[in-house]
Amino acid sequence: MTASPGALVPVALEAAALAGDLIRSRRPGTLTAKGDRDMASELDFAVERAVRAYLRRRTPDVAVLGEEEGVTGRYDGDLLWALDPIDGTANFVHGMPLTGVSLGLLRGDRPVLGVIDLPFLGARYWAAEHGGAYEGDRRISASRTGGLREAIVAIGDYAVGAGAEEKNVLRLALTDRLAGRVQRVRMLGSAAIDLAWVAEGKLDACVALSNNPWDTAAGVVIAREAGAAVVDLDGSDHTSASTATIAVAPRVAGELLDLVRSWQEVAPPRARGA
């Protein structure tokens, strides 16, 4: 398929709207355990299947990677949809509004289009590569905060499941380092919201020590198009192969990345590879 990312924006917006409508109108339903303290709701599966069916009709040559059921369609290494039907399932199950739909389009290892719908907050963020970032019809941009002491920084969830204790040594060390330097640290429980709010300037940065394409692809391109730096732990440009996801407003980027580098130097050796 040779369509430009911009040409597929209406498709992605309609798919996200479909998902958002389902989330607003239905209960979570039966919960399925995915491991230690991790779950998918019945509605996660229903939303994913509905969006897959829609994308299959509109873009039959583009495979879909969904969090719950993997890849469907033939993936030729070019374009790939990446979908998290309900990002922040734990929030959703507990009745918290911090949950969203994340639909990104990857070309190779780089996200080139993204839509994030926050159904309970009435916001829909979107961007296509080289086209700017938007919330609805309004163009958005990353914050102009000038230093870490004035910055609000979101961090990703602590780990659960196998190896969680060791992985959380790293996360807790990072939390401690940030808490001593920034204005406030937040944990919102949704990578999609973290990245969208960096794009909109509500957050000055977000740091997640993970990188699942369904969680991050949409938000990465939205934050990037809003002027944020989006990088891996070593400061290299973020791709689907990155080990972490850091999005940061430009005037705070130098300080934050210096902090991350200094934290890596003192983090326990066994935890650095977590």
PDB file of C-alpha atoms in Angstrom:
ATOM      1  CA  MET A   1       0.000   0.000   0.000  1.00  0.00           C
ATOM      2  CA  THR A   2       1.493   3.342  -1.043  1.00  0.00           C
ATOM      3  CA  ALA A   3      -0.964   5.777   0.551  1.00  0.00           C
ATOM      4  CA  SER A   4       0.670   8.635   2.449  1.00  0.00           C
ATOM      5  CA  PRO A   5       0.083   8.694   6.218  1.00  0.00           C
ATOM      6  CA  GLY A   6      -1.943  11.876   5.881  1.00  0.00           C
ATOM      7  CA  ALA A   7      -4.375  10.175   3.499  1.00  0.00           C
ATOM      8  CA  LEU A   8      -5.155   7.584   6.184  1.00  0.00           C
ATOM      9  CA  VAL A   9      -5.969  10.105   8.932  1.00  0.00           C
ATOM     10  CA  PRO A  10      -9.757   9.918   8.282  1.00  0.00           C
ATOM     11  CA  VAL A  11      -9.618   6.127   8.523  1.00  0.00           C
ATOM     12  CA  ALA A  12      -7.746   6.259  11.829  1.00  0.00           C
ATOM     13  CA  LEU A  13     -10.044   8.930  13.258  1.00  0.00           C
ATOM     14  CA  GLU A  14     -13.134   6.915  12.376  1.00  0.00           C
ATOM     15  CA  ALA A  15     -11.634   3.747  13.864  1.00  0.00           C
ATOM     16  CA  ALA A  16     -10.834   5.560  17.112  1.00  0.00           C
ATOM     17  CA  ALA A  17     -14.319   7.085  17.221  1.00  0.00           C
ATOM     18  CA  LEU A  18     -15.830   3.611  16.824  1.00  0.00           C
ATOM     19  CA  ALA A  19     -13.720   2.323  19.704  1.00  0.00           C
ATOM     20  CA  GLY A  20     -14.492   5.310  21.910  1.00  0.00           C
ATOM     21  CA  ASP A  21     -18.228   4.885  21.400  1.00  0.00           C
ATOM     22  CA  LEU A  22     -18.008   1.244  22.467  1.00  0.00           C
ATOM     23  CA  ILE A  23     -16.036   2.097  25.599  1.00  0.00           C
ATOM     24  CA  ARG A  24     -18.471   4.813  26.664  1.00  0.00           C
ATOM     25  CA  SER A  25     -21.521   2.620  26.154  1.00  0.00           C
ATOM     26  CA  ARG A  26     -20.469  -0.727  27.648  1.00  0.00           C
ATOM     27  CA  ARG A  27     -19.290  -2.216  30.911  1.00  0.00           C
ATOM     28  CA  PRO A  28     -15.904  -3.972  31.183  1.00  0.00           C
ATOM     29  CA  GLY A  29     -17.523  -7.419  31.359  1.00  0.00           C
ATOM     30  CA  THR A  30     -15.623 -10.571  32.294  1.00  0.00           C
ATOM     31  CA  LEU A  31     -11.964 -10.151  33.187  1.00  0.00           C
ATOM     32  CA  THR A  32      -9.284 -12.476  31.800  1.00  0.00           C
ATOM     33  CA  ALA A  33      -6.001 -12.801  33.693  1.00  0.00           C
ATOM     34  CA  LYS A  34      -2.891 -12.076  31.608  1.00  0.00           C
ATOM     35  CA  GLY A  35      -0.436 -12.775  34.404  1.00  0.00           C
ATOM     36  CA  ASP A  36       0.338 -11.470  37.866  1.00  0.00           C
ATOM     37  CA  ARG A  37      -1.974  -8.469  38.507  1.00  0.00           C
ATOM     38  CA  ASP A  38      -2.548  -7.928  34.789  1.00  0.00           C
ATOM     39  CA  MET A  39      -5.833  -8.413  32.974  1.00  0.00           C
ATOM     40  CA  ALA A  40      -7.884  -7.826  29.862  1.00  0.00           C
ATOM     41  CA  SER A  41     -11.579  -7.100  30.037  1.00  0.00           C
ATOM     42  CA  GLU A  42     -14.222  -8.593  27.803  1.00  0.00           C
ATOM     43  CA  LEU A  43     -14.571  -5.136  26.288  1.00  0.00           C
ATOM     44  CA  ASP A  44     -10.847  -4.989  25.406  1.00  0.00           C
ATOM     45  CA  PHE A  45     -11.414  -7.944  23.089  1.00  0.00           C
ATOM     46  CA  ALA A  46     -14.681  -6.581  21.695  1.00  0.00           C
ATOM     47  CA  VAL A  47     -13.159  -3.197  20.861  1.00  0.00           C
ATOM     48  CA  GLU A  48     -10.092  -4.762  19.282  1.00  0.00           C
ATOM     49  CA  ARG A  49     -12.183  -7.034  17.089  1.00  0.00           C
ATOM     50  CA  ALA A  50     -14.476  -4.186  16.014  1.00  0.00           C
ATOM     51  CA  VAL A  51     -11.537  -1.960  15.060  1.00  0.00           C
ATOM     52  CA  ARG A  52      -9.785  -4.821  13.257  1.00  0.00           C
ATOM     53  CA  ALA A  53     -12.916  -5.474  11.206  1.00  0.00           C
ATOM     54  CA  TYR A  54     -13.213  -1.795  10.307  1.00  0.00           C
ATOM     55  CA  LEU A  55      -9.540  -1.508   9.312  1.00  0.00           C
ATOM     56  CA  ARG A  56      -9.738  -4.710   7.308  1.00  0.00           C
ATOM     57  CA  ARG A  57     -12.538  -3.148   5.242  1.00  0.00           C
ATOM     58  CA  ARG A  58     -10.851   0.228   4.785  1.00  0.00           C
ATOM     59  CA  THR A  59      -7.190  -0.806   4.495  1.00  0.00           C
ATOM     60  CA  PRO A  60      -7.195  -4.504   3.517  1.00  0.00           C
ATOM     61  CA  ASP A  61      -3.506  -4.480   2.563  1.00  0.00           C
ATOM     62  CA  VAL A  62      -2.314  -3.248   5.985  1.00  0.00           C
ATOM     63  CA  ALA A  63      -1.861  -5.774   8.807  1.00  0.00           C
ATOM     64  CA  VAL A  64      -3.031  -4.971  12.334  1.00  0.00           C
ATOM     65  CA  LEU A  65      -1.071  -5.601  15.533  1.00  0.00           C
ATOM     66  CA  GLY A  66      -3.393  -5.581  18.535  1.00  0.00           C
ATOM     67  CA  GLU A  67      -2.424  -5.930  22.169  1.00  0.00           C
ATOM     68  CA  GLU A  68      -4.891  -8.710  22.858  1.00  0.00           C
ATOM     69  CA  GLU A  69      -4.756 -10.933  19.744  1.00  0.00           C
ATOM     70  CA  GLY A  70      -1.474 -10.166  17.972  1.00  0.00           C
ATOM     71  CA  VAL A  71      -1.090  -9.653  14.218  1.00  0.00           C
ATOM     72  CA  THR A  72      -3.797 -10.269  11.663  1.00  0.00           C
ATOM     73  CA  GLY A  73      -3.319  -9.829   7.934  1.00  0.00           C
ATOM     74  CA  ARG A  74      -0.136 -10.179   5.924  1.00  0.00           C
ATOM     75  CA  TYR A  75       2.650  -7.931   7.181  1.00  0.00           C
ATOM     76  CA  ASP A  76       5.179  -7.130   4.457  1.00  0.00           C
ATOM     77  CA  GLY A  77       7.500  -5.008   6.594  1.00  0.00           C
ATOM     78  CA  ASP A  78       6.077  -1.693   5.390  1.00  0.00           C
ATOM     79  CA  LEU A  79       2.871  -0.409   7.017  1.00  0.00           C
ATOM     80  CA  LEU A  80       1.403  -1.849  10.217  1.00  0.00           C
ATOM     81  CA  TRP A  81      -1.458  -0.620  12.385  1.00  0.00           C
ATOM     82  CA  ALA A  82      -0.694  -0.879  16.128  1.00  0.00           C
ATOM     83  CA  LEU A  83      -3.757  -0.877  18.392  1.00  0.00           C
ATOM     84  CA  ASP A  84      -4.330  -0.783  22.116  1.00  0.00           C
ATOM     85  CA  PRO A  85      -8.122  -1.050  22.370  1.00  0.00           C
ATOM     86  CA  ILE A  86      -8.230   0.148  25.976  1.00  0.00           C
ATOM     87  CA  ASP A  87      -5.010   1.667  27.255  1.00  0.00           C
ATOM     88  CA  GLY A  88      -5.359   1.854  31.007  1.00  0.00           C
ATOM     89  CA  THR A  89      -7.554  -1.205  31.498  1.00  0.00           C
ATOM     90  CA  ALA A  90      -6.957  -1.219  35.269  1.00  0.00           C
ATOM     91  CA  ASN A  91      -8.148   2.392  35.433  1.00  0.00           C
ATOM     92  CA  PHE A  92     -11.202   1.531  33.318  1.00  0.00           C
ATOM     93  CA  VAL A  93     -12.160  -1.479  35.435  1.00  0.00           C
ATOM     94  CA  HIS A  94     -11.962   0.693  38.567  1.00  0.00           C
ATOM     95  CA  GLY A  95     -14.148   3.409  37.072  1.00  0.00           C
ATOM     96  CA  MET A  96     -11.386   5.967  36.561  1.00  0.00           C
ATOM     97  CA  PRO A  97     -11.618   8.138  33.417  1.00  0.00           C
ATOM     98  CA  LEU A  98      -7.882   7.952  32.641  1.00  0.00           C
ATOM     99  CA  THR A  99      -8.163   5.464  29.817  1.00  0.00           C
ATOM    100  CA  GLY A 100      -7.995   5.721  26.042  1.00  0.00           C
ATOM    101  CA  VAL A 101      -7.807   4.130  22.629  1.00  0.00           C
ATOM    102  CA  SER A 102      -4.388   4.204  20.972  1.00  0.00           C
ATOM    103  CA  LEU A 103      -4.126   3.550  17.231  1.00  0.00           C
ATOM    104  CA  GLY A 104      -0.812   4.129  15.484  1.00  0.00           C
ATOM    105  CA  LEU A 105       0.496   3.403  12.019  1.00  0.00           C
ATOM    106  CA  LEU A 106       4.078   2.225  11.693  1.00  0.00           C
ATOM    107  CA  ARG A 107       6.176   2.369   8.555  1.00  0.00           C
ATOM    108  CA  GLY A 108       8.983  -0.041   9.259  1.00  0.00           C
ATOM    109  CA  ASP A 109      10.105   0.773  12.802  1.00  0.00           C
ATOM    110  CA  ARG A 110       8.897   4.390  12.830  1.00  0.00           C
ATOM    111  CA  PRO A 111       5.385   5.593  13.713  1.00  0.00           C
ATOM    112  CA  VAL A 112       4.022   7.912  11.030  1.00  0.00           C
ATOM    113  CA  LEU A 113       0.389   8.425  12.100  1.00  0.00           C
ATOM    114  CA  GLY A 114      -1.420   8.275  15.404  1.00  0.00           C
ATOM    115  CA  VAL A 115      -4.817   8.823  16.999  1.00  0.00           C
ATOM    116  CA  ILE A 116      -5.542   8.740  20.731  1.00  0.00           C
ATOM    117  CA  ASP A 117      -9.168   8.958  21.829  1.00  0.00           C
ATOM    118  CA  LEU A 118      -9.951   9.636  25.488  1.00  0.00           C
ATOM    119  CA  PRO A 119     -13.628   8.709  25.606  1.00  0.00           C
ATOM    120  CA  PHE A 120     -14.369   9.861  29.154  1.00  0.00           C
ATOM    121  CA  LEU A 121     -12.464  13.154  28.816  1.00  0.00           C
ATOM    122  CA  GLY A 122     -13.943  14.218  25.483  1.00  0.00           C
ATOM    123  CA  ALA A 123     -10.582  14.581  23.743  1.00  0.00           C
ATOM    124  CA  ARG A 124      -9.176  13.111  20.559  1.00  0.00           C
ATOM    125  CA  TYR A 125      -5.530  13.690  19.610  1.00  0.00           C
ATOM    126  CA  TRP A 126      -4.070  12.960  16.205  1.00  0.00           C
ATOM    127  CA  ALA A 127      -1.064  13.573  14.011  1.00  0.00           C
ATOM    128  CA  ALA A 128       0.501  12.454  10.759  1.00  0.00           C
ATOM    129  CA  GLU A 129       4.208  12.770  10.074  1.00  0.00           C
ATOM    130  CA  HIS A 130       5.179  16.296   8.902  1.00  0.00           C
ATOM    131  CA  GLY A 131       1.622  17.554   9.444  1.00  0.00           C
ATOM    132  CA  GLY A 132       1.581  18.850  13.026  1.00  0.00           C
ATOM    133  CA  ALA A 133      -0.344  17.573  16.040  1.00  0.00           C
ATOM    134  CA  TYR A 134      -3.960  18.291  16.919  1.00  0.00           C
ATOM    135  CA  GLU A 135      -6.605  17.843  19.580  1.00  0.00           C
ATOM    136  CA  GLY A 136      -9.782  17.877  17.526  1.00  0.00           C
ATOM    137  CA  ASP A 137      -9.389  20.842  15.170  1.00  0.00           C
ATOM    138  CA  ARG A 138      -6.967  22.682  17.444  1.00  0.00           C
ATOM    139  CA  ARG A 139      -3.244  22.537  16.772  1.00  0.00           C
ATOM    140  CA  ILE A 140      -1.255  21.684  19.893  1.00  0.00           C
ATOM    141  CA  SER A 141       2.378  22.023  20.938  1.00  0.00           C
ATOM    142  CA  ALA A 142       4.660  20.872  23.714  1.00  0.00           C
ATOM    143  CA  SER A 143       5.163  23.071  26.761  1.00  0.00           C
ATOM    144  CA  ARG A 144       7.557  26.006  27.026  1.00  0.00           C
ATOM    145  CA  THR A 145       8.554  25.179  30.605  1.00  0.00           C
ATOM    146  CA  GLY A 146      12.135  26.278  31.037  1.00  0.00           C
ATOM    147  CA  GLY A 147      13.552  23.962  33.692  1.00  0.00           C
ATOM    148  CA  LEU A 148      13.036  20.731  35.602  1.00  0.00           C
ATOM    149  CA  ARG A 149      12.190  22.526  38.845  1.00  0.00           C
ATOM    150  CA  GLU A 150       9.016  23.797  37.153  1.00  0.00           C
ATOM    151  CA  ALA A 151       8.280  20.547  35.285  1.00  0.00           C
ATOM    152  CA  ILE A 152       5.572  17.950  35.836  1.00  0.00           C
ATOM    153  CA  VAL A 153       6.865  14.548  34.728  1.00  0.00           C
ATOM    154  CA  ALA A 154       4.814  11.379  34.346  1.00  0.00           C
ATOM    155  CA  ILE A 155       6.357   7.968  34.824  1.00  0.00           C
ATOM    156  CA  GLY A 156       5.170   4.597  33.561  1.00  0.00           C
ATOM    157  CA  ASP A 157       3.561   1.990  35.774  1.00  0.00           C
ATOM    158  CA  TYR A 158       5.692  -0.137  38.042  1.00  0.00           C
ATOM    159  CA  ALA A 159       6.268  -3.639  36.733  1.00  0.00           C
ATOM    160  CA  VAL A 160       4.156  -6.670  37.591  1.00  0.00           C
ATOM    161  CA  GLY A 161       4.670 -10.317  36.722  1.00  0.00           C
ATOM    162  CA  ALA A 162       7.905 -12.237  36.276  1.00  0.00           C
ATOM    163  CA  GLY A 163      10.987 -10.276  37.303  1.00  0.00           C
ATOM    164  CA  ALA A 164       8.915  -7.393  38.666  1.00  0.00           C
ATOM    165  CA  GLU A 165      10.906  -6.991  41.874  1.00  0.00           C
ATOM    166  CA  GLU A 166      14.175  -6.540  40.017  1.00  0.00           C
ATOM    167  CA  LYS A 167      12.644  -4.282  37.375  1.00  0.00           C
ATOM    168  CA  ASN A 168      11.101  -2.099  40.053  1.00  0.00           C
ATOM    169  CA  VAL A 169      14.473  -1.491  41.671  1.00  0.00           C
ATOM    170  CA  LEU A 170      15.221   0.470  38.508  1.00  0.00           C
ATOM    171  CA  ARG A 171      11.856   2.230  38.426  1.00  0.00           C
ATOM    172  CA  LEU A 172      11.967   3.191  42.085  1.00  0.00           C
ATOM    173  CA  ALA A 173      15.488   4.543  41.696  1.00  0.00           C
ATOM    174  CA  LEU A 174      14.304   6.690  38.796  1.00  0.00           C
ATOM    175  CA  THR A 175      11.274   7.888  40.759  1.00  0.00           C
ATOM    176  CA  ASP A 176      13.561   8.893  43.630  1.00  0.00           C
ATOM    177  CA  ARG A 177      15.901  10.794  41.319  1.00  0.00           C
ATOM    178  CA  LEU A 178      13.039  12.628  39.614  1.00  0.00           C
ATOM    179  CA  ALA A 179      11.257  13.456  42.891  1.00  0.00           C
ATOM    180  CA  GLY A 180      14.323  15.360  44.057  1.00  0.00           C
ATOM    181  CA  ARG A 181      14.539  17.493  40.917  1.00  0.00           C
ATOM    182  CA  VAL A 182      11.148  18.141  39.315  1.00  0.00           C
ATOM    183  CA  GLN A 183       8.106  20.070  40.524  1.00  0.00           C
ATOM    184  CA  ARG A 184       5.850  16.987  40.611  1.00  0.00           C
ATOM    185  CA  VAL A 185       5.938  13.321  39.552  1.00  0.00           C
ATOM    186  CA  ARG A 186       2.736  11.728  38.257  1.00  0.00           C
ATOM    187  CA  MET A 187       1.752   8.125  37.445  1.00  0.00           C
ATOM    188  CA  LEU A 188      -1.417   8.168  35.334  1.00  0.00           C
ATOM    189  CA  GLY A 189      -1.558   4.503  34.301  1.00  0.00           C
ATOM    190  CA  SER A 190      -1.837   5.106  30.555  1.00  0.00           C
ATOM    191  CA  ALA A 191       1.074   5.593  28.160  1.00  0.00           C
ATOM    192  CA  ALA A 192      -1.349   7.047  25.617  1.00  0.00           C
ATOM    193  CA  ILE A 193      -2.431   9.792  28.018  1.00  0.00           C
ATOM    194  CA  ASP A 194       1.168  10.462  29.077  1.00  0.00           C
ATOM    195  CA  LEU A 195       2.268  11.030  25.488  1.00  0.00           C
ATOM    196  CA  ALA A 196      -0.831  12.977  24.434  1.00  0.00           C
ATOM    197  CA  TRP A 197      -0.494  15.311  27.395  1.00  0.00           C
ATOM    198  CA  VAL A 198       3.189  15.923  26.673  1.00  0.00           C
ATOM    199  CA  ALA A 199       2.082  16.859  23.159  1.00  0.00           C
ATOM    200  CA  GLU A 200      -0.555  19.234  24.546  1.00  0.00           C
ATOM    201  CA  GLY A 201       1.746  20.757  27.171  1.00  0.00           C
ATOM    202  CA  LYS A 202      -0.184  19.481  30.182  1.00  0.00           C
ATOM    203  CA  LEU A 203       2.879  17.416  31.072  1.00  0.00           C
ATOM    204  CA  ASP A 204       6.444  18.547  30.465  1.00  0.00           C
ATOM    205  CA  ALA A 205       7.795  15.016  30.044  1.00  0.00           C
ATOM    206  CA  CYS A 206       6.984  11.355  30.438  1.00  0.00           C
ATOM    207  CA  VAL A 207       9.378   8.489  31.061  1.00  0.00           C
ATOM    208  CA  ALA A 208       8.409   4.850  30.552  1.00  0.00           C
ATOM    209  CA  LEU A 209      10.924   2.024  30.843  1.00  0.00           C
ATOM    210  CA  SER A 210       9.029   0.010  28.230  1.00  0.00           C
ATOM    211  CA  ASN A 211       8.020   0.272  24.594  1.00  0.00           C
ATOM    212  CA  ASN A 212       5.132  -1.827  23.315  1.00  0.00           C
ATOM    213  CA  PRO A 213       4.072  -0.533  19.874  1.00  0.00           C
ATOM    214  CA  TRP A 214       0.358  -0.729  20.717  1.00  0.00           C
ATOM    215  CA  ASP A 215       0.974   1.481  23.779  1.00  0.00           C
ATOM    216  CA  THR A 216       3.353   4.006  22.243  1.00  0.00           C
ATOM    217  CA  ALA A 217       3.167   4.231  18.436  1.00  0.00           C
ATOM    218  CA  ALA A 218       0.285   6.705  18.287  1.00  0.00           C
ATOM    219  CA  GLY A 219       1.542   8.864  21.143  1.00  0.00           C
ATOM    220  CA  VAL A 220       5.101   8.987  19.855  1.00  0.00           C
ATOM    221  CA  VAL A 221       4.135  10.549  16.524  1.00  0.00           C
ATOM    222  CA  ILE A 222       1.664  12.940  18.198  1.00  0.00           C
ATOM    223  CA  ALA A 223       4.267  14.131  20.725  1.00  0.00           C
ATOM    224  CA  ARG A 224       6.948  14.387  18.055  1.00  0.00           C
ATOM    225  CA  GLU A 225       4.720  16.431  15.748  1.00  0.00           C
ATOM    226  CA  ALA A 226       3.901  18.727  18.682  1.00  0.00           C
ATOM    227  CA  GLY A 227       7.589  19.573  19.034  1.00  0.00           C
ATOM    228  CA  ALA A 228       8.588  17.241  21.864  1.00  0.00           C
ATOM    229  CA  ALA A 229      11.788  15.232  21.725  1.00  0.00           C
ATOM    230  CA  VAL A 230      10.954  11.513  21.760  1.00  0.00           C
ATOM    231  CA  VAL A 231      13.954   9.305  22.487  1.00  0.00           C
ATOM    232  CA  ASP A 232      15.270   6.085  23.966  1.00  0.00           C
ATOM    233  CA  LEU A 233      17.247   5.888  27.222  1.00  0.00           C
ATOM    234  CA  ASP A 234      20.517   6.633  25.416  1.00  0.00           C
ATOM    235  CA  GLY A 235      19.069   9.747  23.771  1.00  0.00           C
ATOM    236  CA  SER A 236      18.763   8.169  20.332  1.00  0.00           C
ATOM    237  CA  ASP A 237      15.676   8.782  18.212  1.00  0.00           C
ATOM    238  CA  HIS A 238      12.759   6.633  19.362  1.00  0.00           C
ATOM    239  CA  THR A 239      11.689   3.691  17.176  1.00  0.00           C
ATOM    240  CA  SER A 240       9.675   0.532  17.745  1.00  0.00           C
ATOM    241  CA  ALA A 241      12.973  -1.172  18.657  1.00  0.00           C
ATOM    242  CA  SER A 242      13.723   1.246  21.513  1.00  0.00           C
ATOM    243  CA  THR A 243      13.869  -0.163  25.033  1.00  0.00           C
ATOM    244  CA  ALA A 244      12.199   2.844  26.681  1.00  0.00           C
ATOM    245  CA  THR A 245       9.977   5.761  25.723  1.00  0.00           C
ATOM    246  CA  ILE A 246      10.919   9.278  26.816  1.00  0.00           C
ATOM    247  CA  ALA A 247       8.987  12.291  25.507  1.00  0.00           C
ATOM    248  CA  VAL A 248      10.054  15.710  26.724  1.00  0.00           C
ATOM    249  CA  ALA A 249       9.395  19.358  25.941  1.00  0.00           C
ATOM    250  CA  PRO A 250      12.369  20.892  24.099  1.00  0.00           C
ATOM    251  CA  ARG A 251      13.454  23.397  26.757  1.00  0.00           C
ATOM    252  CA  VAL A 252      13.558  20.664  29.423  1.00  0.00           C
ATOM    253  CA  ALA A 253      15.088  17.940  27.265  1.00  0.00           C
ATOM    254  CA  GLY A 254      18.751  18.586  28.082  1.00  0.00           C
ATOM    255  CA  GLU A 255      18.247  18.572  31.847  1.00  0.00           C
ATOM    256  CA  LEU A 256      15.992  15.528  31.825  1.00  0.00           C
ATOM    257  CA  LEU A 257      18.289  13.450  29.640  1.00  0.00           C
ATOM    258  CA  ASP A 258      21.270  14.423  31.823  1.00  0.00           C
ATOM    259  CA  LEU A 259      19.293  13.228  34.856  1.00  0.00           C
ATOM    260  CA  VAL A 260      18.446   9.933  33.137  1.00  0.00           C
ATOM    261  CA  ARG A 261      22.097   9.370  32.210  1.00  0.00           C
ATOM    262  CA  SER A 262      23.275  10.120  35.759  1.00  0.00           C
ATOM    263  CA  TRP A 263      20.600   7.811  37.167  1.00  0.00           C
ATOM    264  CA  GLN A 264      21.716   4.966  34.892  1.00  0.00           C
ATOM    265  CA  GLU A 265      25.254   5.308  36.212  1.00  0.00           C
ATOM    266  CA  VAL A 266      24.144   4.743  39.808  1.00  0.00           C
ATOM    267  CA  ALA A 267      21.303   2.266  39.202  1.00  0.00           C
ATOM    268  CA  PRO A 268      22.012  -1.251  40.470  1.00  0.00           C
ATOM    269  CA  PRO A 269      23.885  -3.166  37.729  1.00  0.00           C
ATOM    270  CA  ARG A 270      21.416  -6.084  37.605  1.00  0.00           C
ATOM    271  CA  ALA A 271      18.519  -3.664  37.182  1.00  0.00           C
ATOM    272  CA  ARG A 272      19.930  -1.721  34.230  1.00  0.00           C
ATOM    273  CA  GLY A 273      18.972  -4.440  31.798  1.00  0.00           C
ATOM    274  CA  ALA A 274      15.482  -4.918  33.233  1.00  0.00           C
TER     275      ALA A 274
END
